[in-house]
Tab-separated table of C-alpha atoms and ligand atoms in Angstrom:
chain	number	residue	atom	x	y	z
A	1	MET	CA	79.372	33.620	90.671
A	2	SER	CA	79.126	36.697	88.493
A	3	MET	CA	76.361	39.265	88.661
A	4	GLU	CA	75.456	38.415	85.105
A	5	THR	CA	74.630	34.764	85.721
A	6	LYS	CA	72.779	35.644	88.904
A	7	LYS	CA	70.558	38.065	87.046
A	8	GLU	CA	69.780	35.527	84.406
A	9	LYS	CA	68.695	33.104	87.056
A	10	ASP	CA	66.313	35.526	88.726
A	11	PRO	CA	65.325	38.586	86.733
A	12	ALA	CA	63.028	39.685	89.541
A	13	MET	CA	65.996	40.637	91.684
A	14	ASN	CA	65.972	44.143	90.365
A	15	VAL	CA	67.094	45.712	93.640
A	16	GLU	CA	70.397	43.883	93.673
A	17	ALA	CA	73.588	45.742	94.544
A	18	THR	CA	75.338	46.029	91.220
A	19	GLN	CA	78.052	48.629	91.648
A	20	THR	CA	80.869	48.544	94.106
A	21	HIS	CA	82.956	51.738	94.020
A	22	LEU	CA	82.858	53.979	97.087
A	23	PHE	CA	80.387	56.616	95.982
A	24	SER	CA	78.210	54.434	93.817
A	25	ARG	CA	74.583	54.708	94.768
A	26	GLN	CA	72.400	51.759	95.575
A	27	PRO	CA	68.757	51.403	94.755
A	28	PRO	CA	66.888	51.791	98.048
A	29	SER	CA	66.397	48.525	99.924
A	30	VAL	CA	63.438	47.805	102.197
A	31	LEU	CA	65.641	47.649	105.299
A	32	GLY	CA	67.416	50.862	104.321
A	33	ARG	CA	64.090	52.614	103.932
A	34	ILE	CA	62.838	51.323	107.294
A	35	ALA	CA	66.034	52.570	108.987
A	36	PHE	CA	65.713	55.935	107.183
A	37	TRP	CA	62.163	56.501	108.435
A	38	ALA	CA	63.001	55.321	111.968
A	39	PHE	CA	65.939	57.758	112.161
A	40	LEU	CA	63.820	60.556	110.705
A	41	VAL	CA	60.927	59.957	113.142
A	42	GLY	CA	63.390	59.623	116.080
A	43	GLY	CA	65.234	62.786	115.034
A	44	LEU	CA	62.037	64.809	114.642
A	45	GLY	CA	60.739	63.433	117.966
A	46	GLY	CA	63.992	64.478	119.614
A	47	LEU	CA	63.713	67.929	118.035
A	48	GLY	CA	60.157	68.291	119.394
A	49	GLY	CA	61.345	67.153	122.822
A	50	ALA	CA	64.287	69.564	122.763
A	51	ILE	CA	61.962	72.474	121.882
A	52	ALA	CA	59.489	71.461	124.631
A	53	LEU	CA	62.313	71.214	127.190
A	54	THR	CA	63.623	74.631	126.168
A	55	ILE	CA	60.171	76.184	126.587
A	56	PHE	CA	59.375	74.515	129.911
A	57	SER	CA	62.735	74.367	131.657
A	58	GLY	CA	64.918	76.905	129.869
A	59	SER	CA	67.294	74.582	128.021
A	60	PRO	CA	67.277	71.197	126.299
A	61	SER	CA	69.332	68.375	127.801
A	62	GLN	CA	72.621	67.523	126.118
A	63	ASP	CA	71.453	63.955	125.464
A	64	ILE	CA	68.295	64.971	123.601
A	65	VAL	CA	70.303	67.361	121.405
A	66	ILE	CA	72.769	64.568	120.532
A	67	THR	CA	69.881	62.166	119.827
A	68	THR	CA	68.253	64.723	117.522
A	69	VAL	CA	71.480	65.409	115.618
A	70	VAL	CA	72.291	61.687	115.304
A	71	GLY	CA	68.751	60.884	114.080
A	72	LEU	CA	68.577	63.617	111.452
A	73	ALA	CA	72.196	63.119	110.319
A	74	SER	CA	71.657	59.348	109.956
A	75	ALA	CA	68.484	59.900	107.913
A	76	GLY	CA	70.471	62.273	105.695
A	77	ILE	CA	73.335	59.782	105.294
A	78	LEU	CA	70.922	56.979	104.356
A	79	ALA	CA	69.214	59.289	101.850
A	80	THR	CA	72.505	59.492	99.878
A	81	ARG	CA	72.145	55.722	99.223
A	82	PHE	CA	75.910	55.289	99.202
A	83	ARG	CA	76.804	51.672	99.732
A	84	TRP	CA	78.526	52.391	103.051
A	85	ALA	CA	75.702	54.595	104.368
A	86	PRO	CA	74.032	51.882	106.518
A	87	LEU	CA	77.455	50.887	107.874
A	88	VAL	CA	77.912	54.424	109.236
A	89	THR	CA	74.368	54.614	110.555
A	90	THR	CA	74.834	51.257	112.319
A	91	LEU	CA	77.560	52.915	114.406
A	92	LEU	CA	75.525	56.110	114.917
A	93	GLY	CA	72.379	54.105	115.682
A	94	GLY	CA	74.260	51.953	118.214
A	95	TYR	CA	75.585	55.053	119.967
A	96	ASN	CA	72.083	56.521	119.936
A	97	LEU	CA	70.648	53.342	121.480
A	98	TYR	CA	73.324	53.457	124.196
A	99	LEU	CA	72.434	57.104	124.942
A	100	VAL	CA	68.698	56.374	125.085
A	101	PHE	CA	69.092	53.532	127.563
A	102	THR	CA	71.592	55.286	129.858
A	103	GLU	CA	69.843	58.674	129.909
A	104	PRO	CA	68.684	59.216	133.533
A	105	TYR	CA	65.244	60.596	132.605
A	106	VAL	CA	64.621	57.566	130.379
A	107	VAL	CA	65.806	55.086	133.023
A	108	GLU	CA	63.718	56.756	135.712
A	109	SER	CA	60.622	56.721	133.517
A	110	LEU	CA	61.091	53.017	132.738
A	111	VAL	CA	61.577	52.211	136.443
A	112	HIS	CA	58.677	54.382	137.623
A	113	PRO	CA	56.142	54.401	134.747
A	114	LYS	CA	53.507	56.372	136.634
A	115	THR	CA	55.183	58.343	139.372
A	116	ASP	CA	58.099	59.713	137.382
A	117	PRO	CA	57.743	63.438	138.203
A	118	GLN	CA	58.650	64.542	134.651
A	119	GLY	CA	55.230	63.887	133.134
A	120	GLY	CA	54.219	60.507	134.528
A	121	PHE	CA	52.561	57.906	132.312
A	122	GLY	CA	52.502	60.069	129.153
A	123	HIS	CA	56.273	60.476	129.432
A	124	PHE	CA	56.631	56.711	129.926
A	125	VAL	CA	54.668	55.962	126.727
A	126	GLY	CA	56.839	58.478	124.834
A	127	VAL	CA	60.003	56.876	126.214
A	128	VAL	CA	58.851	53.380	125.185
A	129	ILE	CA	58.016	54.542	121.633
A	130	ILE	CA	61.325	56.439	121.236
A	131	SER	CA	63.188	53.343	122.489
A	132	ALA	CA	61.375	51.164	119.922
A	133	VAL	CA	62.162	53.627	117.120
A	134	ALA	CA	65.842	53.613	118.149
A	135	ILE	CA	65.896	49.796	118.113
A	136	ILE	CA	64.264	49.693	114.637
A	137	ALA	CA	66.725	52.302	113.271
A	138	PHE	CA	69.697	50.309	114.613
A	139	GLY	CA	68.376	46.908	113.485
A	140	GLY	CA	67.399	48.216	110.038
A	141	SER	CA	70.877	49.723	109.580
A	142	ILE	CA	72.591	46.436	110.447
A	143	GLY	CA	70.369	44.507	108.049
A	144	ALA	CA	70.828	47.025	105.219
A	145	ALA	CA	74.617	47.095	105.764
A	146	VAL	CA	74.834	43.295	105.616
A	147	GLN	CA	72.725	43.198	102.446
A	148	ASN	CA	74.820	45.928	100.801
A	149	TYR	CA	78.043	43.984	101.312
A	150	ARG	CA	76.689	40.550	100.517
A	151	GLN	CA	75.986	39.360	97.022
A	152	GLY	CA	72.368	38.588	96.590
A	153	SER	CA	68.891	39.875	97.130
A	154	ARG	CA	68.336	43.189	98.877
A	155	GLN	CA	64.630	42.635	99.169
A	156	ALA	CA	62.852	42.390	102.512
A	157	PRO	CA	64.242	39.392	104.411
A	158	ARG	CA	61.893	36.674	105.574
A	159	TRP	CA	62.474	37.487	109.250
A	160	LEU	CA	61.386	41.122	108.825
A	161	PRO	CA	57.675	40.693	109.722
A	162	SER	CA	58.634	38.634	112.811
A	163	ALA	CA	61.209	41.225	113.918
A	164	LEU	CA	58.755	44.121	113.516
A	165	SER	CA	56.021	42.133	115.322
A	166	LEU	CA	58.472	41.489	118.161
A	167	VAL	CA	59.216	45.203	118.574
A	168	ALA	CA	55.498	46.065	118.354
A	169	GLY	CA	54.776	43.371	120.957
A	170	LEU	CA	57.439	44.769	123.277
A	171	VAL	CA	55.942	48.269	122.966
A	172	ILE	CA	52.386	47.097	123.645
A	173	GLY	CA	53.544	44.844	126.499
A	174	ALA	CA	55.602	47.597	128.143
A	175	ILE	CA	52.736	50.115	127.918
A	176	PHE	CA	50.282	47.531	129.297
A	177	ILE	CA	52.556	46.622	132.237
A	178	GLY	CA	53.178	50.315	132.889
A	179	ALA	CA	49.442	51.002	132.845
A	180	ILE	CA	48.593	48.331	135.415
A	181	ALA	CA	51.615	49.006	137.666
A	182	GLN	CA	50.515	50.055	141.123
A	183	GLU	CA	52.744	52.765	142.438
A	184	SER	CA	52.483	55.591	144.853
A	185	LEU	CA	54.936	58.300	145.740
A	186	ALA	CA	56.567	57.676	149.111
A	187	THR	CA	55.071	59.937	151.733
A	188	GLY	CA	56.241	58.324	154.963
A	189	THR	CA	59.763	57.867	156.185
A	190	THR	CA	61.778	54.927	154.912
A	191	TYR	CA	65.030	53.791	156.518
A	192	THR	CA	68.304	52.372	155.245
A	193	ASN	CA	70.338	50.714	158.015
A	194	GLY	CA	68.319	52.689	160.528
A	195	VAL	CA	68.972	56.036	158.839
A	196	PRO	CA	65.994	57.909	157.298
A	197	THR	CA	66.328	57.876	153.513
A	198	VAL	CA	65.023	59.976	150.642
A	199	HIS	CA	65.479	58.899	147.027
A	200	MET	CA	66.308	61.160	144.106
A	201	GLY	CA	65.252	60.631	140.493
A	202	ALA	CA	66.673	62.189	137.361
A	203	GLY	CA	65.637	65.722	138.293
A	204	SER	CA	63.761	65.665	141.587
A	205	PHE	CA	63.433	64.277	145.089
A	206	LEU	CA	60.922	61.425	144.953
A	207	GLN	CA	59.101	62.962	147.907
A	208	PRO	CA	58.728	66.664	148.713
A	209	SER	CA	59.021	66.288	152.469
A	210	VAL	CA	60.443	63.896	155.062
A	211	THR	CA	60.007	63.676	158.824
A	212	ILE	CA	62.958	62.442	160.874
A	213	PRO	CA	63.702	62.122	164.596
A	214	LYS	CA	65.864	64.676	166.397
A	215	GLY	CA	69.572	63.782	166.299
A	216	SER	CA	69.156	61.663	163.177
A	217	LYS	CA	71.090	61.891	159.947
A	218	LEU	CA	69.477	61.731	156.519
A	219	THR	CA	70.628	59.525	153.635
A	220	LEU	CA	69.993	60.769	150.092
A	221	VAL	CA	70.075	58.027	147.446
A	222	ASP	CA	70.460	58.820	143.748
A	223	ASP	CA	68.370	56.126	141.995
A	224	VAL	CA	69.752	56.927	138.534
A	225	ALA	CA	73.115	58.249	137.353
A	226	ALA	CA	72.050	61.902	137.412
A	227	LEU	CA	74.299	64.559	138.954
A	228	HIS	CA	72.766	66.476	141.845
A	229	ILE	CA	74.488	69.287	143.757
A	230	LEU	CA	72.804	69.871	147.111
A	231	ALA	CA	72.832	72.922	149.343
A	232	ASN	CA	70.860	74.590	152.153
A	233	GLY	CA	67.936	76.582	150.774
A	234	SER	CA	65.205	76.153	148.195
A	235	TRP	CA	63.972	77.110	144.750
A	236	GLN	CA	61.387	79.868	144.923
A	237	ASN	CA	59.543	80.886	141.745
A	238	GLY	CA	62.267	79.381	139.596
A	239	VAL	CA	65.115	81.093	141.453
A	240	PRO	CA	67.520	79.219	143.775
A	241	LYS	CA	67.746	80.835	147.223
A	242	THR	CA	70.539	79.766	149.542
A	243	THR	CA	69.585	80.111	153.187
A	244	ASN	CA	71.368	79.585	156.465
A	245	GLU	CA	68.652	78.237	158.710
A	246	PRO	CA	69.703	78.340	162.380
A	247	ASP	CA	70.588	74.854	163.715
A	248	ALA	CA	70.601	73.349	160.214
A	249	PRO	CA	73.630	71.203	159.406
A	250	ARG	CA	75.671	72.787	156.641
A	251	VAL	CA	75.003	71.298	153.214
A	252	ASN	CA	77.431	73.005	150.913
A	253	ASN	CA	77.656	71.812	147.299
A	254	VAL	CA	77.290	68.144	148.172
A	255	GLN	CA	77.635	66.306	144.860
A	256	VAL	CA	75.872	63.009	144.258
A	257	LYS	CA	75.927	61.040	141.036
A	258	GLY	CA	74.391	57.601	141.110
A	259	GLY	CA	75.452	56.914	144.698
A	260	SER	CA	74.297	58.286	147.999
A	261	ALA	CA	75.160	61.053	150.420
A	262	GLU	CA	74.576	61.445	154.126
A	263	ILE	CA	73.741	64.804	155.661
A	264	GLY	CA	73.240	65.807	159.280
A	265	PRO	CA	72.923	65.019	162.085
A	266	PHE	CA	69.949	67.302	162.655
A	267	SER	CA	70.371	68.062	166.331
A	268	ALA	CA	67.525	70.534	166.860
A	269	ALA	CA	63.812	70.197	166.170
A	270	GLY	CA	62.521	72.384	163.365
A	271	THR	CA	61.839	72.536	159.630
A	272	TYR	CA	64.803	72.743	157.265
A	273	HIS	CA	65.203	73.005	153.507
A	274	ILE	CA	67.706	71.704	150.993
A	275	TYR	CA	67.645	72.020	147.242
A	276	CYS	CA	69.558	70.865	144.171
A	277	GLU	CA	71.490	73.545	142.319
A	278	VAL	CA	71.255	71.635	139.034
A	279	HIS	CA	67.509	70.989	138.803
A	280	GLN	CA	64.998	73.780	138.925
A	281	GLY	CA	62.325	73.192	141.573
A	282	MET	CA	64.181	70.268	143.190
A	283	ASN	CA	63.353	70.988	146.833
A	284	LEU	CA	63.231	68.880	149.978
A	285	GLU	CA	61.669	69.889	153.263
A	286	ILE	CA	63.103	68.140	156.315
A	287	ILE	CA	60.931	68.157	159.431
A	288	VAL	CA	62.888	67.244	162.572
A	289	GLN	CA	60.811	66.183	165.574
B	301	CU	CU1	69.334	67.506	141.049
């Protein structure tokens, strides 16, 4: 079927893809525009987050910088309206989605909506919205790419309102479930196979202090795939201080990433301190009785 006969049949299809060479520009399609705005909003959100992280903790995380660059670059690529633009942003958007859902701070916030130490419920709401924006950017890119390489209408597809309602429903549902979730930070001592256990999130111990019996070891579990490097000592006023407390078992650059580590045994009663060299303020007090 030629373009000519198709146009005669339906003159209203004025947003049809009509040119095919590599750098020919397409009139903007609805899906392309949705993907453009989602990437732009995600990129600007990432930029804001990167600036906030730099102000509050000294440097942005590598993941948020990549997310920002991918978002803004994808918006720029879509703005060229080249036919292949949504094809490229489908790949970039897919990578971005992968990063968002494997980033330890994001995973921790989704698992612990309220008690995540990096900002609690407000952070959770932000994470849910950024995730939704990333899904819309990816989905819009796929749809726009398919429409650009298929003969026919490039107007809004019939499933678009349902798809957007689904994403909106997921966002509202996630925020509602997060809001009613009952959680409290662990304060007592929990045990794994009889060994006292403390969990670690993306950038902190999930409890500031633990009490264990004399002669016991301590298991440290990394709940998400964040790298922690543990040593004797503590952060004081933003500065890591290594200490050699008498009777403390040596903890010397113990690396944990998504698994667990065992330290001890603690053979003498007393109060000991370990900290993470990677994360500012990540301290644990160990009281041995
Ligand atoms: Cu750490």
